[in-house]
């Protein structure tokens, strides 16, 4: 059995109701964080981590994601003809190309839950463990969170690995929460996981963030998973069911995580990126905000 993580799954079928009306015509994943669509950060993170196949679990109303993700040779040719080679090259660098990259789009027509979304990718997943990236969770490195996780992944001790961070007690109901039995540096040994428990029911304050490296058996577990919290097929429940067989570990990544599923998180991520961007330095200083970008000469 290979332990090499060859597949990354991006669940992007959600209708982004929290961002309406901004998401009426534009998928949430394409809203810019500073100057780059949200989903691009997760794609670049997966690419840096060396995955071979990317599977996007999308929705028919969100075809714009496919247009963003895939290379557009005609647009590049137009830019080149207008002397904008730099822009054309930048587009080529970010886009996925059907010839070189292994990219699959599958549709999740109904919002049956994150677990169901991952299950939709089953037939396209390559052998071995799979990575799942939730683009809403923007984790700024370097190093990339998925690269760190893959480097630390050891299927002999735990087949399921989830990114984790500590949250305030009142926030446990927003996350999957680990039942932690031991701590070993950045690894949290766990014997279970609960989806969005109340603070009184939460087994810890160690919350799951949207990066997973999962044993391939997750698909079998999901195929027979009964609906859980919110009436949805929960990825958390299927992971929890596999713990006794494959093991579970939480991993504390070193980057900074932003919840881009919320307005405040989007703004925080934008400001963080702007604070390192020379083009934004003058404006941030004028607004009394800090920046580490150098002053213009
Ligand atoms: C999902 C997962 C949850 C996890 C969270 C991380 O919830 O179900 O376990 O903690 O992502 O962002 P969602 O935020 O999609 O409701």
PDB file of C-alpha atoms and ligand atoms in Angstrom:
ATOM      1  CA  UNK A   1       0.000   0.000   0.000  1.00  0.00           C
ATOM      2  CA  UNK A   2       1.343   3.405  -0.948  1.00  0.00           C
ATOM      3  CA  UNK A   3       1.415   6.096   1.722  1.00  0.00           C
ATOM      4  CA  UNK A   4       2.183   8.787  -0.822  1.00  0.00           C
ATOM      5  CA  UNK A   5      -0.563  11.454  -0.943  1.00  0.00           C
ATOM      6  CA  UNK A   6      -1.374  11.711  -4.648  1.00  0.00           C
ATOM      7  CA  UNK A   7      -4.918  13.115  -4.590  1.00  0.00           C
ATOM      8  CA  UNK A   8      -6.326  16.408  -3.311  1.00  0.00           C
ATOM      9  CA  UNK A   9     -10.073  16.972  -3.012  1.00  0.00           C
ATOM     10  CA  UNK A  10     -11.533  20.476  -2.946  1.00  0.00           C
ATOM     11  CA  UNK A  11     -15.179  20.617  -1.819  1.00  0.00           C
ATOM     12  CA  UNK A  12     -16.506  23.793  -3.456  1.00  0.00           C
ATOM     13  CA  UNK A  13     -20.195  23.083  -4.049  1.00  0.00           C
ATOM     14  CA  UNK A  14     -21.537  25.309  -1.234  1.00  0.00           C
ATOM     15  CA  UNK A  15     -23.755  28.172  -2.359  1.00  0.00           C
ATOM     16  CA  UNK A  16     -22.050  30.797  -0.184  1.00  0.00           C
ATOM     17  CA  UNK A  17     -25.273  32.145   1.286  1.00  0.00           C
ATOM     18  CA  UNK A  18     -23.356  34.002   4.010  1.00  0.00           C
ATOM     19  CA  UNK A  19     -21.866  36.254   1.340  1.00  0.00           C
ATOM     20  CA  UNK A  20     -25.026  37.055  -0.603  1.00  0.00           C
ATOM     21  CA  UNK A  21     -25.494  39.180  -2.650  1.00  0.00           C
ATOM     22  CA  UNK A  22     -21.750  39.067  -3.479  1.00  0.00           C
ATOM     23  CA  UNK A  23     -22.067  35.346  -4.256  1.00  0.00           C
ATOM     24  CA  UNK A  24     -25.252  35.568  -6.344  1.00  0.00           C
ATOM     25  CA  UNK A  25     -23.264  35.486  -9.599  1.00  0.00           C
ATOM     26  CA  UNK A  26     -19.713  34.933  -8.331  1.00  0.00           C
ATOM     27  CA  UNK A  27     -18.817  31.773  -6.408  1.00  0.00           C
ATOM     28  CA  UNK A  28     -17.452  32.509  -2.941  1.00  0.00           C
ATOM     29  CA  UNK A  29     -14.221  30.725  -3.867  1.00  0.00           C
ATOM     30  CA  UNK A  30     -13.577  33.341  -6.546  1.00  0.00           C
ATOM     31  CA  UNK A  31     -13.917  36.364  -4.273  1.00  0.00           C
ATOM     32  CA  UNK A  32     -10.508  38.002  -4.154  1.00  0.00           C
ATOM     33  CA  UNK A  33      -8.398  38.001  -1.021  1.00  0.00           C
ATOM     34  CA  UNK A  34      -6.325  41.094  -1.782  1.00  0.00           C
ATOM     35  CA  UNK A  35      -5.773  40.322  -5.475  1.00  0.00           C
ATOM     36  CA  UNK A  36      -6.079  36.551  -5.763  1.00  0.00           C
ATOM     37  CA  UNK A  37      -9.254  34.434  -5.748  1.00  0.00           C
ATOM     38  CA  UNK A  38      -9.673  32.542  -2.482  1.00  0.00           C
ATOM     39  CA  UNK A  39      -9.489  29.112  -4.122  1.00  0.00           C
ATOM     40  CA  UNK A  40      -6.111  29.853  -5.687  1.00  0.00           C
ATOM     41  CA  UNK A  41      -4.411  29.813  -2.284  1.00  0.00           C
ATOM     42  CA  UNK A  42      -5.597  26.243  -1.636  1.00  0.00           C
ATOM     43  CA  UNK A  43      -4.651  25.122  -5.163  1.00  0.00           C
ATOM     44  CA  UNK A  44      -1.143  26.548  -4.804  1.00  0.00           C
ATOM     45  CA  UNK A  45      -0.831  24.890  -1.382  1.00  0.00           C
ATOM     46  CA  UNK A  46      -1.788  21.504  -2.858  1.00  0.00           C
ATOM     47  CA  UNK A  47       0.575  21.953  -5.799  1.00  0.00           C
ATOM     48  CA  UNK A  48       3.434  22.846  -3.462  1.00  0.00           C
ATOM     49  CA  UNK A  49       2.653  19.690  -1.493  1.00  0.00           C
ATOM     50  CA  UNK A  50       3.223  17.645  -4.648  1.00  0.00           C
ATOM     51  CA  UNK A  51      -0.224  16.131  -5.237  1.00  0.00           C
ATOM     52  CA  UNK A  52      -0.759  14.630  -8.687  1.00  0.00           C
ATOM     53  CA  UNK A  53      -4.524  14.813  -9.118  1.00  0.00           C
ATOM     54  CA  UNK A  54      -6.892  17.592  -8.027  1.00  0.00           C
ATOM     55  CA  UNK A  55     -10.584  16.807  -7.751  1.00  0.00           C
ATOM     56  CA  UNK A  56     -12.996  19.720  -7.441  1.00  0.00           C
ATOM     57  CA  UNK A  57     -16.412  18.796  -6.064  1.00  0.00           C
ATOM     58  CA  UNK A  58     -18.444  21.655  -7.449  1.00  0.00           C
ATOM     59  CA  UNK A  59     -22.021  22.629  -8.303  1.00  0.00           C
ATOM     60  CA  UNK A  60     -23.568  23.233 -11.753  1.00  0.00           C
ATOM     61  CA  UNK A  61     -24.274  26.872 -10.782  1.00  0.00           C
ATOM     62  CA  UNK A  62     -20.580  27.464 -10.145  1.00  0.00           C
ATOM     63  CA  UNK A  63     -19.038  26.900 -13.571  1.00  0.00           C
ATOM     64  CA  UNK A  64     -16.965  30.038 -13.118  1.00  0.00           C
ATOM     65  CA  UNK A  65     -14.688  28.030 -10.822  1.00  0.00           C
ATOM     66  CA  UNK A  66     -13.801  25.747 -13.700  1.00  0.00           C
ATOM     67  CA  UNK A  67     -13.130  28.753 -15.920  1.00  0.00           C
ATOM     68  CA  UNK A  68     -10.832  30.213 -13.297  1.00  0.00           C
ATOM     69  CA  UNK A  69      -8.995  26.999 -12.531  1.00  0.00           C
ATOM     70  CA  UNK A  70      -8.356  25.807 -16.075  1.00  0.00           C
ATOM     71  CA  UNK A  71      -5.947  27.371 -18.513  1.00  0.00           C
ATOM     72  CA  UNK A  72      -7.460  29.787 -21.050  1.00  0.00           C
ATOM     73  CA  UNK A  73      -5.144  29.677 -24.049  1.00  0.00           C
ATOM     74  CA  UNK A  74      -7.272  32.127 -26.036  1.00  0.00           C
ATOM     75  CA  UNK A  75      -7.103  34.784 -23.297  1.00  0.00           C
ATOM     76  CA  UNK A  76      -3.358  34.299 -23.021  1.00  0.00           C
ATOM     77  CA  UNK A  77      -2.976  34.670 -26.806  1.00  0.00           C
ATOM     78  CA  UNK A  78      -5.007  37.910 -26.732  1.00  0.00           C
ATOM     79  CA  UNK A  79      -2.850  39.298 -23.927  1.00  0.00           C
ATOM     80  CA  UNK A  80       0.333  38.316 -25.737  1.00  0.00           C
ATOM     81  CA  UNK A  81      -0.887  39.946 -28.971  1.00  0.00           C
ATOM     82  CA  UNK A  82      -1.449  43.149 -26.992  1.00  0.00           C
ATOM     83  CA  UNK A  83       2.089  43.081 -25.640  1.00  0.00           C
ATOM     84  CA  UNK A  84       1.037  41.942 -22.170  1.00  0.00           C
ATOM     85  CA  UNK A  85       3.332  38.908 -22.041  1.00  0.00           C
ATOM     86  CA  UNK A  86       3.876  39.343 -18.285  1.00  0.00           C
ATOM     87  CA  UNK A  87       0.173  38.983 -17.568  1.00  0.00           C
ATOM     88  CA  UNK A  88      -0.116  36.016 -19.943  1.00  0.00           C
ATOM     89  CA  UNK A  89       2.772  34.286 -18.178  1.00  0.00           C
ATOM     90  CA  UNK A  90       1.283  34.944 -14.759  1.00  0.00           C
ATOM     91  CA  UNK A  91      -2.010  33.402 -15.882  1.00  0.00           C
ATOM     92  CA  UNK A  92      -0.205  30.343 -17.243  1.00  0.00           C
ATOM     93  CA  UNK A  93       1.667  29.935 -13.958  1.00  0.00           C
ATOM     94  CA  UNK A  94      -1.513  29.804 -11.879  1.00  0.00           C
ATOM     95  CA  UNK A  95      -3.853  27.951 -14.225  1.00  0.00           C
ATOM     96  CA  UNK A  96      -4.157  24.202 -14.414  1.00  0.00           C
ATOM     97  CA  UNK A  97      -3.535  22.808 -17.829  1.00  0.00           C
ATOM     98  CA  UNK A  98      -5.418  19.729 -19.112  1.00  0.00           C
ATOM     99  CA  UNK A  99      -2.252  18.433 -20.804  1.00  0.00           C
ATOM    100  CA  UNK A 100       0.149  18.594 -17.835  1.00  0.00           C
ATOM    101  CA  UNK A 101      -2.121  18.635 -14.825  1.00  0.00           C
ATOM    102  CA  UNK A 102      -4.481  15.953 -13.727  1.00  0.00           C
ATOM    103  CA  UNK A 103      -7.699  17.827 -12.909  1.00  0.00           C
ATOM    104  CA  UNK A 104     -11.213  16.461 -12.429  1.00  0.00           C
ATOM    105  CA  UNK A 105     -14.497  18.282 -11.814  1.00  0.00           C
ATOM    106  CA  UNK A 106     -17.409  16.349 -10.310  1.00  0.00           C
ATOM    107  CA  UNK A 107     -20.776  17.787  -9.373  1.00  0.00           C
ATOM    108  CA  UNK A 108     -22.493  17.642  -6.007  1.00  0.00           C
ATOM    109  CA  UNK A 109     -25.995  18.658  -7.001  1.00  0.00           C
ATOM    110  CA  UNK A 110     -27.491  18.667  -3.513  1.00  0.00           C
ATOM    111  CA  UNK A 111     -26.041  20.069  -0.278  1.00  0.00           C
ATOM    112  CA  UNK A 112     -25.889  16.744   1.584  1.00  0.00           C
ATOM    113  CA  UNK A 113     -22.820  17.625   3.641  1.00  0.00           C
ATOM    114  CA  UNK A 114     -19.025  17.711   3.568  1.00  0.00           C
ATOM    115  CA  UNK A 115     -18.798  13.937   3.936  1.00  0.00           C
ATOM    116  CA  UNK A 116     -21.062  13.481   0.919  1.00  0.00           C
ATOM    117  CA  UNK A 117     -18.934  15.950  -1.070  1.00  0.00           C
ATOM    118  CA  UNK A 118     -15.790  13.919  -0.361  1.00  0.00           C
ATOM    119  CA  UNK A 119     -17.635  10.720  -1.288  1.00  0.00           C
ATOM    120  CA  UNK A 120     -18.506  12.280  -4.681  1.00  0.00           C
ATOM    121  CA  UNK A 121     -14.750  12.242  -5.458  1.00  0.00           C
ATOM    122  CA  UNK A 122     -14.360   8.530  -4.725  1.00  0.00           C
ATOM    123  CA  UNK A 123     -14.257   7.165  -8.270  1.00  0.00           C
ATOM    124  CA  UNK A 124     -11.533   9.606  -9.260  1.00  0.00           C
ATOM    125  CA  UNK A 125      -9.211   9.280  -6.269  1.00  0.00           C
ATOM    126  CA  UNK A 126      -5.837   7.644  -6.937  1.00  0.00           C
ATOM    127  CA  UNK A 127      -4.682   4.783  -4.677  1.00  0.00           C
ATOM    128  CA  UNK A 128      -3.362   5.683  -1.228  1.00  0.00           C
ATOM    129  CA  UNK A 129      -4.291   8.391   1.258  1.00  0.00           C
ATOM    130  CA  UNK A 130      -6.145  11.490   0.038  1.00  0.00           C
ATOM    131  CA  UNK A 131      -5.874  15.125   1.048  1.00  0.00           C
ATOM    132  CA  UNK A 132      -8.965  17.284   1.544  1.00  0.00           C
ATOM    133  CA  UNK A 133      -8.632  21.076   1.478  1.00  0.00           C
ATOM    134  CA  UNK A 134     -11.461  23.410   2.456  1.00  0.00           C
ATOM    135  CA  UNK A 135     -10.642  26.651   0.629  1.00  0.00           C
ATOM    136  CA  UNK A 136     -12.601  28.735   3.194  1.00  0.00           C
ATOM    137  CA  UNK A 137      -9.799  28.021   5.626  1.00  0.00           C
ATOM    138  CA  UNK A 138      -6.994  30.123   4.222  1.00  0.00           C
ATOM    139  CA  UNK A 139      -3.697  29.178   5.870  1.00  0.00           C
ATOM    140  CA  UNK A 140      -0.845  31.512   5.083  1.00  0.00           C
ATOM    141  CA  UNK A 141       2.657  30.060   5.188  1.00  0.00           C
ATOM    142  CA  UNK A 142       5.278  29.371   4.285  1.00  0.00           C
ATOM    143  CA  UNK A 143       5.520  26.498   4.854  1.00  0.00           C
ATOM    144  CA  UNK A 144       2.239  25.349   3.308  1.00  0.00           C
ATOM    145  CA  UNK A 145       0.067  23.548   5.854  1.00  0.00           C
ATOM    146  CA  UNK A 146      -0.526  20.551   3.581  1.00  0.00           C
ATOM    147  CA  UNK A 147       3.195  20.144   2.886  1.00  0.00           C
ATOM    148  CA  UNK A 148       3.862  20.146   6.616  1.00  0.00           C
ATOM    149  CA  UNK A 149       1.148  17.583   7.232  1.00  0.00           C
ATOM    150  CA  UNK A 150       2.345  15.265   4.488  1.00  0.00           C
ATOM    151  CA  UNK A 151       5.891  15.481   5.836  1.00  0.00           C
ATOM    152  CA  UNK A 152       4.613  14.506   9.300  1.00  0.00           C
ATOM    153  CA  UNK A 153       2.151  11.853   8.057  1.00  0.00           C
ATOM    154  CA  UNK A 154       2.909   8.369   9.294  1.00  0.00           C
ATOM    155  CA  UNK A 155       0.166   5.881   8.380  1.00  0.00           C
ATOM    156  CA  UNK A 156       1.682   3.233  10.641  1.00  0.00           C
ATOM    157  CA  UNK A 157       0.836   5.347  13.680  1.00  0.00           C
ATOM    158  CA  UNK A 158      -2.277   7.165  12.349  1.00  0.00           C
ATOM    159  CA  UNK A 159      -3.998   6.794   8.976  1.00  0.00           C
ATOM    160  CA  UNK A 160      -6.172   9.896   9.471  1.00  0.00           C
ATOM    161  CA  UNK A 161      -4.516  13.244  10.122  1.00  0.00           C
ATOM    162  CA  UNK A 162      -6.404  16.526  10.583  1.00  0.00           C
ATOM    163  CA  UNK A 163      -5.074  20.062  10.964  1.00  0.00           C
ATOM    164  CA  UNK A 164      -5.936  21.488  14.342  1.00  0.00           C
ATOM    165  CA  UNK A 165      -5.926  24.699  16.357  1.00  0.00           C
ATOM    166  CA  UNK A 166      -7.082  25.612  19.841  1.00  0.00           C
ATOM    167  CA  UNK A 167     -10.327  27.607  20.060  1.00  0.00           C
ATOM    168  CA  UNK A 168     -12.175  29.419  22.840  1.00  0.00           C
ATOM    169  CA  UNK A 169     -14.694  27.244  24.716  1.00  0.00           C
ATOM    170  CA  UNK A 170     -17.645  29.190  23.280  1.00  0.00           C
ATOM    171  CA  UNK A 171     -16.439  28.412  19.725  1.00  0.00           C
ATOM    172  CA  UNK A 172     -16.476  24.602  19.918  1.00  0.00           C
ATOM    173  CA  UNK A 173     -19.922  24.599  18.297  1.00  0.00           C
ATOM    174  CA  UNK A 174     -18.407  25.984  15.064  1.00  0.00           C
ATOM    175  CA  UNK A 175     -15.911  23.131  14.497  1.00  0.00           C
ATOM    176  CA  UNK A 176     -15.161  19.447  14.586  1.00  0.00           C
ATOM    177  CA  UNK A 177     -13.515  18.872  17.972  1.00  0.00           C
ATOM    178  CA  UNK A 178     -10.907  16.221  18.767  1.00  0.00           C
ATOM    179  CA  UNK A 179     -11.010  13.895  21.736  1.00  0.00           C
ATOM    180  CA  UNK A 180      -7.336  14.091  22.680  1.00  0.00           C
ATOM    181  CA  UNK A 181      -5.595  11.324  24.599  1.00  0.00           C
ATOM    182  CA  UNK A 182      -1.985  12.429  24.299  1.00  0.00           C
ATOM    183  CA  UNK A 183       0.268  15.170  23.007  1.00  0.00           C
ATOM    184  CA  UNK A 184       3.570  14.654  21.243  1.00  0.00           C
ATOM    185  CA  UNK A 185       4.945  18.017  20.115  1.00  0.00           C
ATOM    186  CA  UNK A 186       2.821  19.164  17.193  1.00  0.00           C
ATOM    187  CA  UNK A 187       0.920  15.859  17.046  1.00  0.00           C
ATOM    188  CA  UNK A 188      -2.226  15.391  19.111  1.00  0.00           C
ATOM    189  CA  UNK A 189      -3.127  11.724  19.529  1.00  0.00           C
ATOM    190  CA  UNK A 190      -6.914  11.374  19.409  1.00  0.00           C
ATOM    191  CA  UNK A 191      -9.426   8.608  19.954  1.00  0.00           C
ATOM    192  CA  UNK A 192     -12.410  10.402  18.452  1.00  0.00           C
ATOM    193  CA  UNK A 193     -13.879  13.527  16.959  1.00  0.00           C
ATOM    194  CA  UNK A 194     -17.264  15.230  17.386  1.00  0.00           C
ATOM    195  CA  UNK A 195     -18.947  17.632  14.960  1.00  0.00           C
ATOM    196  CA  UNK A 196     -19.820  21.027  16.431  1.00  0.00           C
ATOM    197  CA  UNK A 197     -20.441  20.083  20.072  1.00  0.00           C
ATOM    198  CA  UNK A 198     -21.705  22.588  22.641  1.00  0.00           C
ATOM    199  CA  UNK A 199     -18.978  23.807  25.036  1.00  0.00           C
ATOM    200  CA  UNK A 200     -20.301  21.489  27.730  1.00  0.00           C
ATOM    201  CA  UNK A 201     -20.192  18.416  25.482  1.00  0.00           C
ATOM    202  CA  UNK A 202     -16.877  19.238  23.783  1.00  0.00           C
ATOM    203  CA  UNK A 203     -14.140  16.680  24.574  1.00  0.00           C
ATOM    204  CA  UNK A 204     -11.424  19.377  24.206  1.00  0.00           C
ATOM    205  CA  UNK A 205     -10.835  22.802  22.698  1.00  0.00           C
ATOM    206  CA  UNK A 206      -8.732  21.338  19.874  1.00  0.00           C
ATOM    207  CA  UNK A 207     -10.678  22.194  16.750  1.00  0.00           C
ATOM    208  CA  UNK A 208     -10.307  20.759  13.271  1.00  0.00           C
ATOM    209  CA  UNK A 209      -9.256  23.177  10.547  1.00  0.00           C
ATOM    210  CA  UNK A 210      -9.971  22.441   6.881  1.00  0.00           C
ATOM    211  CA  UNK A 211      -6.940  20.337   5.949  1.00  0.00           C
ATOM    212  CA  UNK A 212      -7.096  16.556   6.126  1.00  0.00           C
ATOM    213  CA  UNK A 213      -4.900  13.653   5.078  1.00  0.00           C
ATOM    214  CA  UNK A 214      -7.149  10.604   5.174  1.00  0.00           C
ATOM    215  CA  UNK A 215      -6.661   6.889   4.812  1.00  0.00           C
ATOM    216  CA  UNK A 216      -8.328   5.631   1.621  1.00  0.00           C
ATOM    217  CA  UNK A 217     -10.811   3.653   3.726  1.00  0.00           C
ATOM    218  CA  UNK A 218     -12.563   6.976   4.391  1.00  0.00           C
ATOM    219  CA  UNK A 219     -14.575   6.366   1.212  1.00  0.00           C
ATOM    220  CA  UNK A 220     -15.981   3.048   2.472  1.00  0.00           C
ATOM    221  CA  UNK A 221     -16.861   4.714   5.765  1.00  0.00           C
ATOM    222  CA  UNK A 222     -18.596   7.600   3.988  1.00  0.00           C
ATOM    223  CA  UNK A 223     -20.581   5.259   1.743  1.00  0.00           C
ATOM    224  CA  UNK A 224     -22.342   3.841   4.798  1.00  0.00           C
ATOM    225  CA  UNK A 225     -22.362   6.977   6.929  1.00  0.00           C
ATOM    226  CA  UNK A 226     -25.736   7.995   8.390  1.00  0.00           C
ATOM    227  CA  UNK A 227     -26.588  11.718   8.491  1.00  0.00           C
ATOM    228  CA  UNK A 228     -25.300  13.488  11.601  1.00  0.00           C
ATOM    229  CA  UNK A 229     -25.231  17.119  12.792  1.00  0.00           C
ATOM    230  CA  UNK A 230     -27.548  19.331  10.729  1.00  0.00           C
ATOM    231  CA  UNK A 231     -28.968  16.229   8.995  1.00  0.00           C
ATOM    232  CA  UNK A 232     -25.862  16.123   6.774  1.00  0.00           C
ATOM    233  CA  UNK A 233     -23.356  13.344   6.015  1.00  0.00           C
ATOM    234  CA  UNK A 234     -20.474  14.540   8.153  1.00  0.00           C
ATOM    235  CA  UNK A 235     -16.827  13.888   7.300  1.00  0.00           C
ATOM    236  CA  UNK A 236     -16.134  14.133  11.036  1.00  0.00           C
ATOM    237  CA  UNK A 237     -18.388  11.147  11.803  1.00  0.00           C
ATOM    238  CA  UNK A 238     -16.781   8.950   9.139  1.00  0.00           C
ATOM    239  CA  UNK A 239     -13.295   9.827  10.414  1.00  0.00           C
ATOM    240  CA  UNK A 240     -14.377   9.043  13.978  1.00  0.00           C
ATOM    241  CA  UNK A 241     -15.694   5.629  12.909  1.00  0.00           C
ATOM    242  CA  UNK A 242     -12.312   4.695  11.442  1.00  0.00           C
ATOM    243  CA  UNK A 243     -10.250   5.649  14.478  1.00  0.00           C
ATOM    244  CA  UNK A 244      -9.979   2.215  16.081  1.00  0.00           C
ATOM    245  CA  UNK A 245      -8.850   0.683  12.782  1.00  0.00           C
ATOM    246  CA  UNK A 246      -6.558   3.310  11.231  1.00  0.00           C
ATOM    247  CA  UNK A 247      -5.819   5.790  14.055  1.00  0.00           C
ATOM    248  CA  UNK A 248      -6.242   9.564  14.231  1.00  0.00           C
ATOM    249  CA  UNK A 249      -3.852  12.390  14.924  1.00  0.00           C
ATOM    250  CA  UNK A 250      -4.276  16.166  14.993  1.00  0.00           C
ATOM    251  CA  UNK A 251      -1.471  18.298  13.589  1.00  0.00           C
ATOM    252  CA  UNK A 252      -0.631  21.832  14.650  1.00  0.00           C
ATOM    253  CA  UNK A 253       0.463  23.585  11.459  1.00  0.00           C
ATOM    254  CA  UNK A 254       2.726  26.609  11.694  1.00  0.00           C
ATOM    255  CA  UNK A 255       0.934  29.036   9.324  1.00  0.00           C
ATOM    256  CA  UNK A 256      -1.743  31.566  10.220  1.00  0.00           C
ATOM    257  CA  UNK A 257      -5.329  30.518   9.537  1.00  0.00           C
ATOM    258  CA  UNK A 258      -8.126  32.844   8.441  1.00  0.00           C
ATOM    259  CA  UNK A 259     -11.795  31.899   8.341  1.00  0.00           C
ATOM    260  CA  UNK A 260     -12.663  33.198   4.887  1.00  0.00           C
ATOM    261  CA  UNK A 261     -16.174  31.835   5.278  1.00  0.00           C
ATOM    262  CA  UNK A 262     -16.841  35.005   7.283  1.00  0.00           C
ATOM    263  CA  UNK A 263     -16.679  38.693   6.414  1.00  0.00           C
ATOM    264  CA  UNK A 264     -14.283  39.457   9.257  1.00  0.00           C
ATOM    265  CA  UNK A 265     -11.982  36.563   8.337  1.00  0.00           C
ATOM    266  CA  UNK A 266     -11.879  37.703   4.698  1.00  0.00           C
ATOM    267  CA  UNK A 267     -10.979  41.211   5.810  1.00  0.00           C
ATOM    268  CA  UNK A 268      -8.323  39.964   8.239  1.00  0.00           C
ATOM    269  CA  UNK A 269      -6.696  37.846   5.521  1.00  0.00           C
ATOM    270  CA  UNK A 270      -6.808  40.756   3.077  1.00  0.00           C
ATOM    271  CA  UNK A 271      -5.195  43.109   5.605  1.00  0.00           C
ATOM    272  CA  UNK A 272      -2.532  40.544   6.488  1.00  0.00           C
ATOM    273  CA  UNK A 273      -1.583  40.131   2.816  1.00  0.00           C
ATOM    274  CA  UNK A 274      -1.763  43.901   2.248  1.00  0.00           C
ATOM    275  CA  UNK A 275       0.617  44.528   5.144  1.00  0.00           C
ATOM    276  CA  UNK A 276       3.388  42.766   3.179  1.00  0.00           C
ATOM    277  CA  UNK A 277       2.516  44.343  -0.177  1.00  0.00           C
ATOM    278  CA  UNK A 278       4.507  47.440  -1.223  1.00  0.00           C
ATOM    279  CA  UNK A 279       1.583  48.681  -3.366  1.00  0.00           C
ATOM    280  CA  UNK A 280      -0.586  48.941  -0.242  1.00  0.00           C
ATOM    281  CA  UNK A 281       1.988  50.368   2.169  1.00  0.00           C
ATOM    282  CA  UNK A 282       1.181  54.072   1.662  1.00  0.00           C
ATOM    283  CA  UNK A 283      -2.554  53.518   2.103  1.00  0.00           C
ATOM    284  CA  UNK A 284      -2.098  51.412   5.233  1.00  0.00           C
ATOM    285  CA  UNK A 285       0.166  54.074   6.789  1.00  0.00           C
ATOM    286  CA  UNK A 286      -2.380  56.768   5.934  1.00  0.00           C
ATOM    287  CA  UNK A 287      -5.044  54.697   7.683  1.00  0.00           C
ATOM    288  CA  UNK A 288      -2.821  54.205  10.723  1.00  0.00           C
ATOM    289  CA  UNK A 289      -2.426  50.464  10.060  1.00  0.00           C
ATOM    290  CA  UNK A 290       0.883  48.666  10.347  1.00  0.00           C
ATOM    291  CA  UNK A 291       2.852  47.430   7.368  1.00  0.00           C
ATOM    292  CA  UNK A 292       6.220  45.784   6.948  1.00  0.00           C
ATOM    293  CA  UNK A 293       6.492  46.759   3.283  1.00  0.00           C
ATOM    294  CA  UNK A 294       9.332  49.234   2.615  1.00  0.00           C
ATOM    295  CA  UNK A 295       8.547  52.924   1.991  1.00  0.00           C
ATOM    296  CA  UNK A 296       8.634  53.973  -1.665  1.00  0.00           C
ATOM    297  CA  UNK A 297      11.965  55.640  -2.583  1.00  0.00           C
TER     298      UNK A 297
HETATM  299  C1  LIG B   1     -16.284  21.989   8.411  1.00  0.00           C
HETATM  300  C2  LIG B   1     -16.167  20.689   9.188  1.00  0.00           C
HETATM  301  C3  LIG B   1     -15.702  20.957  10.623  1.00  0.00           C
HETATM  302  C4  LIG B   1     -14.393  21.740  10.586  1.00  0.00           C
HETATM  303  C5  LIG B   1     -14.562  23.012   9.768  1.00  0.00           C
HETATM  304  C6  LIG B   1     -13.223  23.722   9.586  1.00  0.00           C
HETATM  305  O1  LIG B   1     -17.341  22.742   8.959  1.00  0.00           O
HETATM  306  O2  LIG B   1     -17.420  20.020   9.184  1.00  0.00           O
HETATM  307  O3  LIG B   1     -15.517  19.757  11.304  1.00  0.00           O
HETATM  308  O4  LIG B   1     -13.981  22.052  11.904  1.00  0.00           O
HETATM  309  O5  LIG B   1     -15.070  22.730   8.442  1.00  0.00           O
HETATM  310  O6  LIG B   1     -13.390  24.959   8.962  1.00  0.00           O
HETATM  311  P1  LIG B   1     -18.012  23.994   8.190  1.00  0.00           P
HETATM  312  O7  LIG B   1     -17.166  25.191   8.535  1.00  0.00           O
HETATM  313  O8  LIG B   1     -17.991  23.674   6.739  1.00  0.00           O
HETATM  314  O9  LIG B   1     -19.385  24.112   8.755  1.00  0.00           O
END
